[in-house]
Coordinates of C-alpha atoms in Angstrom, one line a residue:
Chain P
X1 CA 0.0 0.0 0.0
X2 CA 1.6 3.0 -0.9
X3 CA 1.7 5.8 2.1
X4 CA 3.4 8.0 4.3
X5 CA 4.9 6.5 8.1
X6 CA 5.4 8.7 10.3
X7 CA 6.6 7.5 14.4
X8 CA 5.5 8.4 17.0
X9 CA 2.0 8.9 17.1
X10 CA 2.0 10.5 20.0
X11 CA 4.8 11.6 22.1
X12 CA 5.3 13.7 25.6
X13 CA 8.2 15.5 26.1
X14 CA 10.0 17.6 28.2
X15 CA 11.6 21.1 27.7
X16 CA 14.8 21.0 26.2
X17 CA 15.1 17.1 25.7
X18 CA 15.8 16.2 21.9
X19 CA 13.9 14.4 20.0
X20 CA 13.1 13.1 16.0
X21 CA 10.3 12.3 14.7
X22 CA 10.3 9.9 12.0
X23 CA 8.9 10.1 8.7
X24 CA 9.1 7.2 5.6
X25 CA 7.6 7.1 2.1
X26 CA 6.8 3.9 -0.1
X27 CA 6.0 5.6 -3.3
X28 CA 9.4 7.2 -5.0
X29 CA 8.6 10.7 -4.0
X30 CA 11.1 12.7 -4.9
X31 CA 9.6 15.8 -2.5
X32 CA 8.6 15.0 1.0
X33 CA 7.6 17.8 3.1
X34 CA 7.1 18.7 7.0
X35 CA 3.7 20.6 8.0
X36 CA 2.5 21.6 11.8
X37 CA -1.2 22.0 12.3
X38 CA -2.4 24.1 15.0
X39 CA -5.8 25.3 15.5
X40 CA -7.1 28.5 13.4
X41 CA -3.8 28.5 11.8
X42 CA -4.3 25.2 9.3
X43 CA -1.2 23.6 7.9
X44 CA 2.3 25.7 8.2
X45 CA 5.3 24.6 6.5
X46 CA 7.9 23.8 8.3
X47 CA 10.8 21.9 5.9
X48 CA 11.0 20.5 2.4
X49 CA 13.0 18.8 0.0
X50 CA 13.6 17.9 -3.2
X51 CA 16.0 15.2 -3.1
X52 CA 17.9 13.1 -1.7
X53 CA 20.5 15.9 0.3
X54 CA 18.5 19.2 -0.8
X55 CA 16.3 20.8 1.9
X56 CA 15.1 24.2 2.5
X57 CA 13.4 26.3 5.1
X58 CA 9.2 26.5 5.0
X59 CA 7.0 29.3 6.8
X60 CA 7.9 28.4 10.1
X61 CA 11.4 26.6 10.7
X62 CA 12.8 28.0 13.3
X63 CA 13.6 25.2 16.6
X64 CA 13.5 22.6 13.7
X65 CA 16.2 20.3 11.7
X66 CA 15.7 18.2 9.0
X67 CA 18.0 15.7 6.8
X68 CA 17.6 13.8 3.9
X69 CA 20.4 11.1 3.6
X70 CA 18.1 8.7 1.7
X71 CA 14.9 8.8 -0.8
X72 CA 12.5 7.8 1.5
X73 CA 13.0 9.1 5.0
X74 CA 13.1 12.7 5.8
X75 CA 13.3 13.0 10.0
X76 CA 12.7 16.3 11.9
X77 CA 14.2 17.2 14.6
X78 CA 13.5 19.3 17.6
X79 CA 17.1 19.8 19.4
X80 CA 15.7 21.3 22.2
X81 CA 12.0 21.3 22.4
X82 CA 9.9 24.3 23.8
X83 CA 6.3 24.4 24.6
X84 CA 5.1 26.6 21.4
X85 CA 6.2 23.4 19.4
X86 CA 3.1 22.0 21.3
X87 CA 1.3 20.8 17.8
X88 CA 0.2 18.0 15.4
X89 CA 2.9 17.7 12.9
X90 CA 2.1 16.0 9.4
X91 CA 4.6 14.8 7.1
X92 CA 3.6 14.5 3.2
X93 CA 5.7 13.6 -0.2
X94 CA 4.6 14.2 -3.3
X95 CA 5.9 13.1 -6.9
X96 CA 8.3 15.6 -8.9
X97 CA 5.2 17.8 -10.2
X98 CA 2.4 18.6 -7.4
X99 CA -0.1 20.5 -10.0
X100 CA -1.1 16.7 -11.1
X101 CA -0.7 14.4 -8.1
X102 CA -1.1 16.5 -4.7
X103 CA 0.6 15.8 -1.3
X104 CA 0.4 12.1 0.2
X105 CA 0.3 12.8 4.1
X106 CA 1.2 10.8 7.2
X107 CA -1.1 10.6 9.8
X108 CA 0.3 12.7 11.9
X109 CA 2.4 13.1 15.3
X110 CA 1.0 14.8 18.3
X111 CA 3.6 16.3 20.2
X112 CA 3.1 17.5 23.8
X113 CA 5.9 19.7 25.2
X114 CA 5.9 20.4 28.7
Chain X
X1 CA 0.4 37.7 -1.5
X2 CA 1.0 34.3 -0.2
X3 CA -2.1 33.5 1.8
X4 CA -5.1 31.5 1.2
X5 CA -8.1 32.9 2.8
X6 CA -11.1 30.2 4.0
X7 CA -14.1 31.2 5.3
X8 CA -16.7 29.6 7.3
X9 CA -14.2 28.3 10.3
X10 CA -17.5 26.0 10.8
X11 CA -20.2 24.7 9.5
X12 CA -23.3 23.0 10.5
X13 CA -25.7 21.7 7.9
X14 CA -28.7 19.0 7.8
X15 CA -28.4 15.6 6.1
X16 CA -29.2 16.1 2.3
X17 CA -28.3 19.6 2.7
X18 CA -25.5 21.4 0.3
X19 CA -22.2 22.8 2.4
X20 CA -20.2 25.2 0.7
X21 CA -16.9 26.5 1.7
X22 CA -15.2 29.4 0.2
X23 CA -11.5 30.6 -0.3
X24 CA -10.0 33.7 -1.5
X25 CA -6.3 33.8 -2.3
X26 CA -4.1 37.1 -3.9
X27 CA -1.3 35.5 -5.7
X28 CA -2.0 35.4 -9.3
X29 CA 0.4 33.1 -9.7
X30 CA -1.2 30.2 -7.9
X31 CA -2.2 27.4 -11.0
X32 CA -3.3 24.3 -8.6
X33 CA -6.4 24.8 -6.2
X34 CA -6.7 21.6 -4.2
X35 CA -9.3 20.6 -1.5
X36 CA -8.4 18.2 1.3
X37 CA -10.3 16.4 3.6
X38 CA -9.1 15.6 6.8
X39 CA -10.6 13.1 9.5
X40 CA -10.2 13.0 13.4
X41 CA -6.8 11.1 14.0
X42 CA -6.1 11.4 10.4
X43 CA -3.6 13.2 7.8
X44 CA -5.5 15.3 5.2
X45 CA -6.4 13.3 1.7
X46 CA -6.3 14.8 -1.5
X47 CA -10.2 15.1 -2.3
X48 CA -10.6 17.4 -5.4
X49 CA -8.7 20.0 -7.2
X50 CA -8.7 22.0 -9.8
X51 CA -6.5 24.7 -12.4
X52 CA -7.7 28.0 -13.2
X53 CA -8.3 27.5 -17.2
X54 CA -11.9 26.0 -16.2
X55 CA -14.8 27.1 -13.6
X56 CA -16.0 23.8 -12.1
X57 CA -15.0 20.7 -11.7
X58 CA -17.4 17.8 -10.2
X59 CA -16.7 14.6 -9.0
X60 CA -19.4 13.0 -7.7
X61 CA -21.3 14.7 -4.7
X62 CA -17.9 17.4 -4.5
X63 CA -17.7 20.5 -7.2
X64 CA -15.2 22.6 -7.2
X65 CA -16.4 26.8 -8.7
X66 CA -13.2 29.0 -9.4
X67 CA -13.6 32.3 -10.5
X68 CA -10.1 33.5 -11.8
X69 CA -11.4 37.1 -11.8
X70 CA -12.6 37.4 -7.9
X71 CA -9.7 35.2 -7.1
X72 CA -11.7 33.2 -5.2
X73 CA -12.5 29.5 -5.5
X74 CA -15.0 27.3 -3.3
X75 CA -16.8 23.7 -2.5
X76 CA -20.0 22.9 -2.9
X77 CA -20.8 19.2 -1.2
X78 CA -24.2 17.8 -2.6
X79 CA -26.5 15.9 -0.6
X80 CA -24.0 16.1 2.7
X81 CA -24.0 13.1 4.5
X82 CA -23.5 12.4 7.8
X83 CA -20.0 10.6 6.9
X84 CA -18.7 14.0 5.3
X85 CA -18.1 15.5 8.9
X86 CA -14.7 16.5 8.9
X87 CA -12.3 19.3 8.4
X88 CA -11.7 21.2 4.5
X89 CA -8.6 23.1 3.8
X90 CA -8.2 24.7 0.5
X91 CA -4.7 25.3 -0.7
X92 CA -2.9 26.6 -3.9
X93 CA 0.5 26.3 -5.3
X94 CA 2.3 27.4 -8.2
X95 CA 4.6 24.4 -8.1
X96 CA 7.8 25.7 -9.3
X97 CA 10.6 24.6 -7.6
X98 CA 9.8 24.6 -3.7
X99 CA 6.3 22.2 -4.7
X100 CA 4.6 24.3 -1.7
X101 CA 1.2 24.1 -0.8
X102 CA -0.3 26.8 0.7
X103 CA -3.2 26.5 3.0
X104 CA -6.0 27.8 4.3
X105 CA -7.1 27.7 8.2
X106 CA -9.5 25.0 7.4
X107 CA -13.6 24.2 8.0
X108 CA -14.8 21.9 10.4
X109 CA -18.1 20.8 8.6
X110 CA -20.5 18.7 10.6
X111 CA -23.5 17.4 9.1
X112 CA -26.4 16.5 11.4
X113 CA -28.2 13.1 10.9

């Protein structure tokens, strides 16, 4: 089945302790995509990429790393986590043109920083 | 310029009833007008979309009515059922290099049985 992985589900934290969230696609995506979701704000960006070792800042990446050392994965990272990262975070991938296929999306990680 | 604009934040509407969402965007540039439809616990899936050389699109109970000259394009659901409860975003791109989708705040539409 082709899709979008993304671990953990759900994960509590604490201020300041790292963490990476994981994110794997099936299909051959070349672009994969992070997103946060908060209420009244819909869907920011965060991170993309366009291959394998090319990434680039979204709307909103500051606290946030990502890499992409293979195809399919593309982790983010909070080095040190802060309560306004508090969020649902979606990652998606989508095939070398968007206009004809749109954005495959995980289904999501809700992260709780305390 | 690069926001997508989505108006009602919710919606309530009767079994057999027609919702209808509505988004406004300002970059003319934007050529891909995508709706998504996102359940509880879910990621959002692609519903419908459309490009700004036609007016409507319609698959099935969904249509999709762009007006190029208002900027503005919206969803019309037909017949809502009680299953279509769930949050809308609309979104837009221009594809280009970055692939980014922009989005609006989204709709949480509930239909009542």
């Amino acid at each position: 089945e082709a899709q979008v992985t993304q671990n953990p589900r759900y994960l509590i934290t604490v201020t300041g302790k790292k963490l990476t969230v994981t994110c794997s696609q099936n299909m051959n995506h070349e672009y994969m995509s992070w997103y946060r979701q908060d209420p009244g704000l819909g869907l920011r960006q965060i991170y993309y990429s366009m291959n394998v070792e090319v990434t680039d800042k979204g709307d909103v990446p500051e606290g946030y790393k990502v890499s992409r050392k293979e195809k399919r994965n593309f982790p983010l990272i909070l080095e040190s986590p802060s309560p306004n990262q508090t969020s649902l975070y979606f990652c998606a991938s989508s095939p070398y043109r968007i206009n004809n296929y749109g954005y495959t999306f995980g289904s999501g990680t809700r992260l709780t920083v305390v | 310029q690069q926001q997508v604009k989505q108006s009602p934040q919710s919606l309530i509407v009767q079994k057999g009833g027609i919702s209808i969402i509505n988004c406004a965007y300002e970059n003319t540039a934007f050529d891909y007008f995508p709706w998504y439809q996102q359940f509880p616990g879910k990621g959002p899936a692609l519903l419908i979309a459309i490009r700004p050389d036609v007016s409507e699109k319609k698959e099935g109970r969904f249509t999709i009515s762009f007006n190029k000259s208002a900027k503005q394009f919206s969803l019309h659901i037909m017949d809502s059922q009680p299953g279509d409860s769930a949050t809308y975003f609309c979104a837009a791109t221009y594809g280009g290099a970055t692939n980014k989708l922009i989005f609006g705040t989204g709709t949480l539409l509930a239909v009542q049985p």
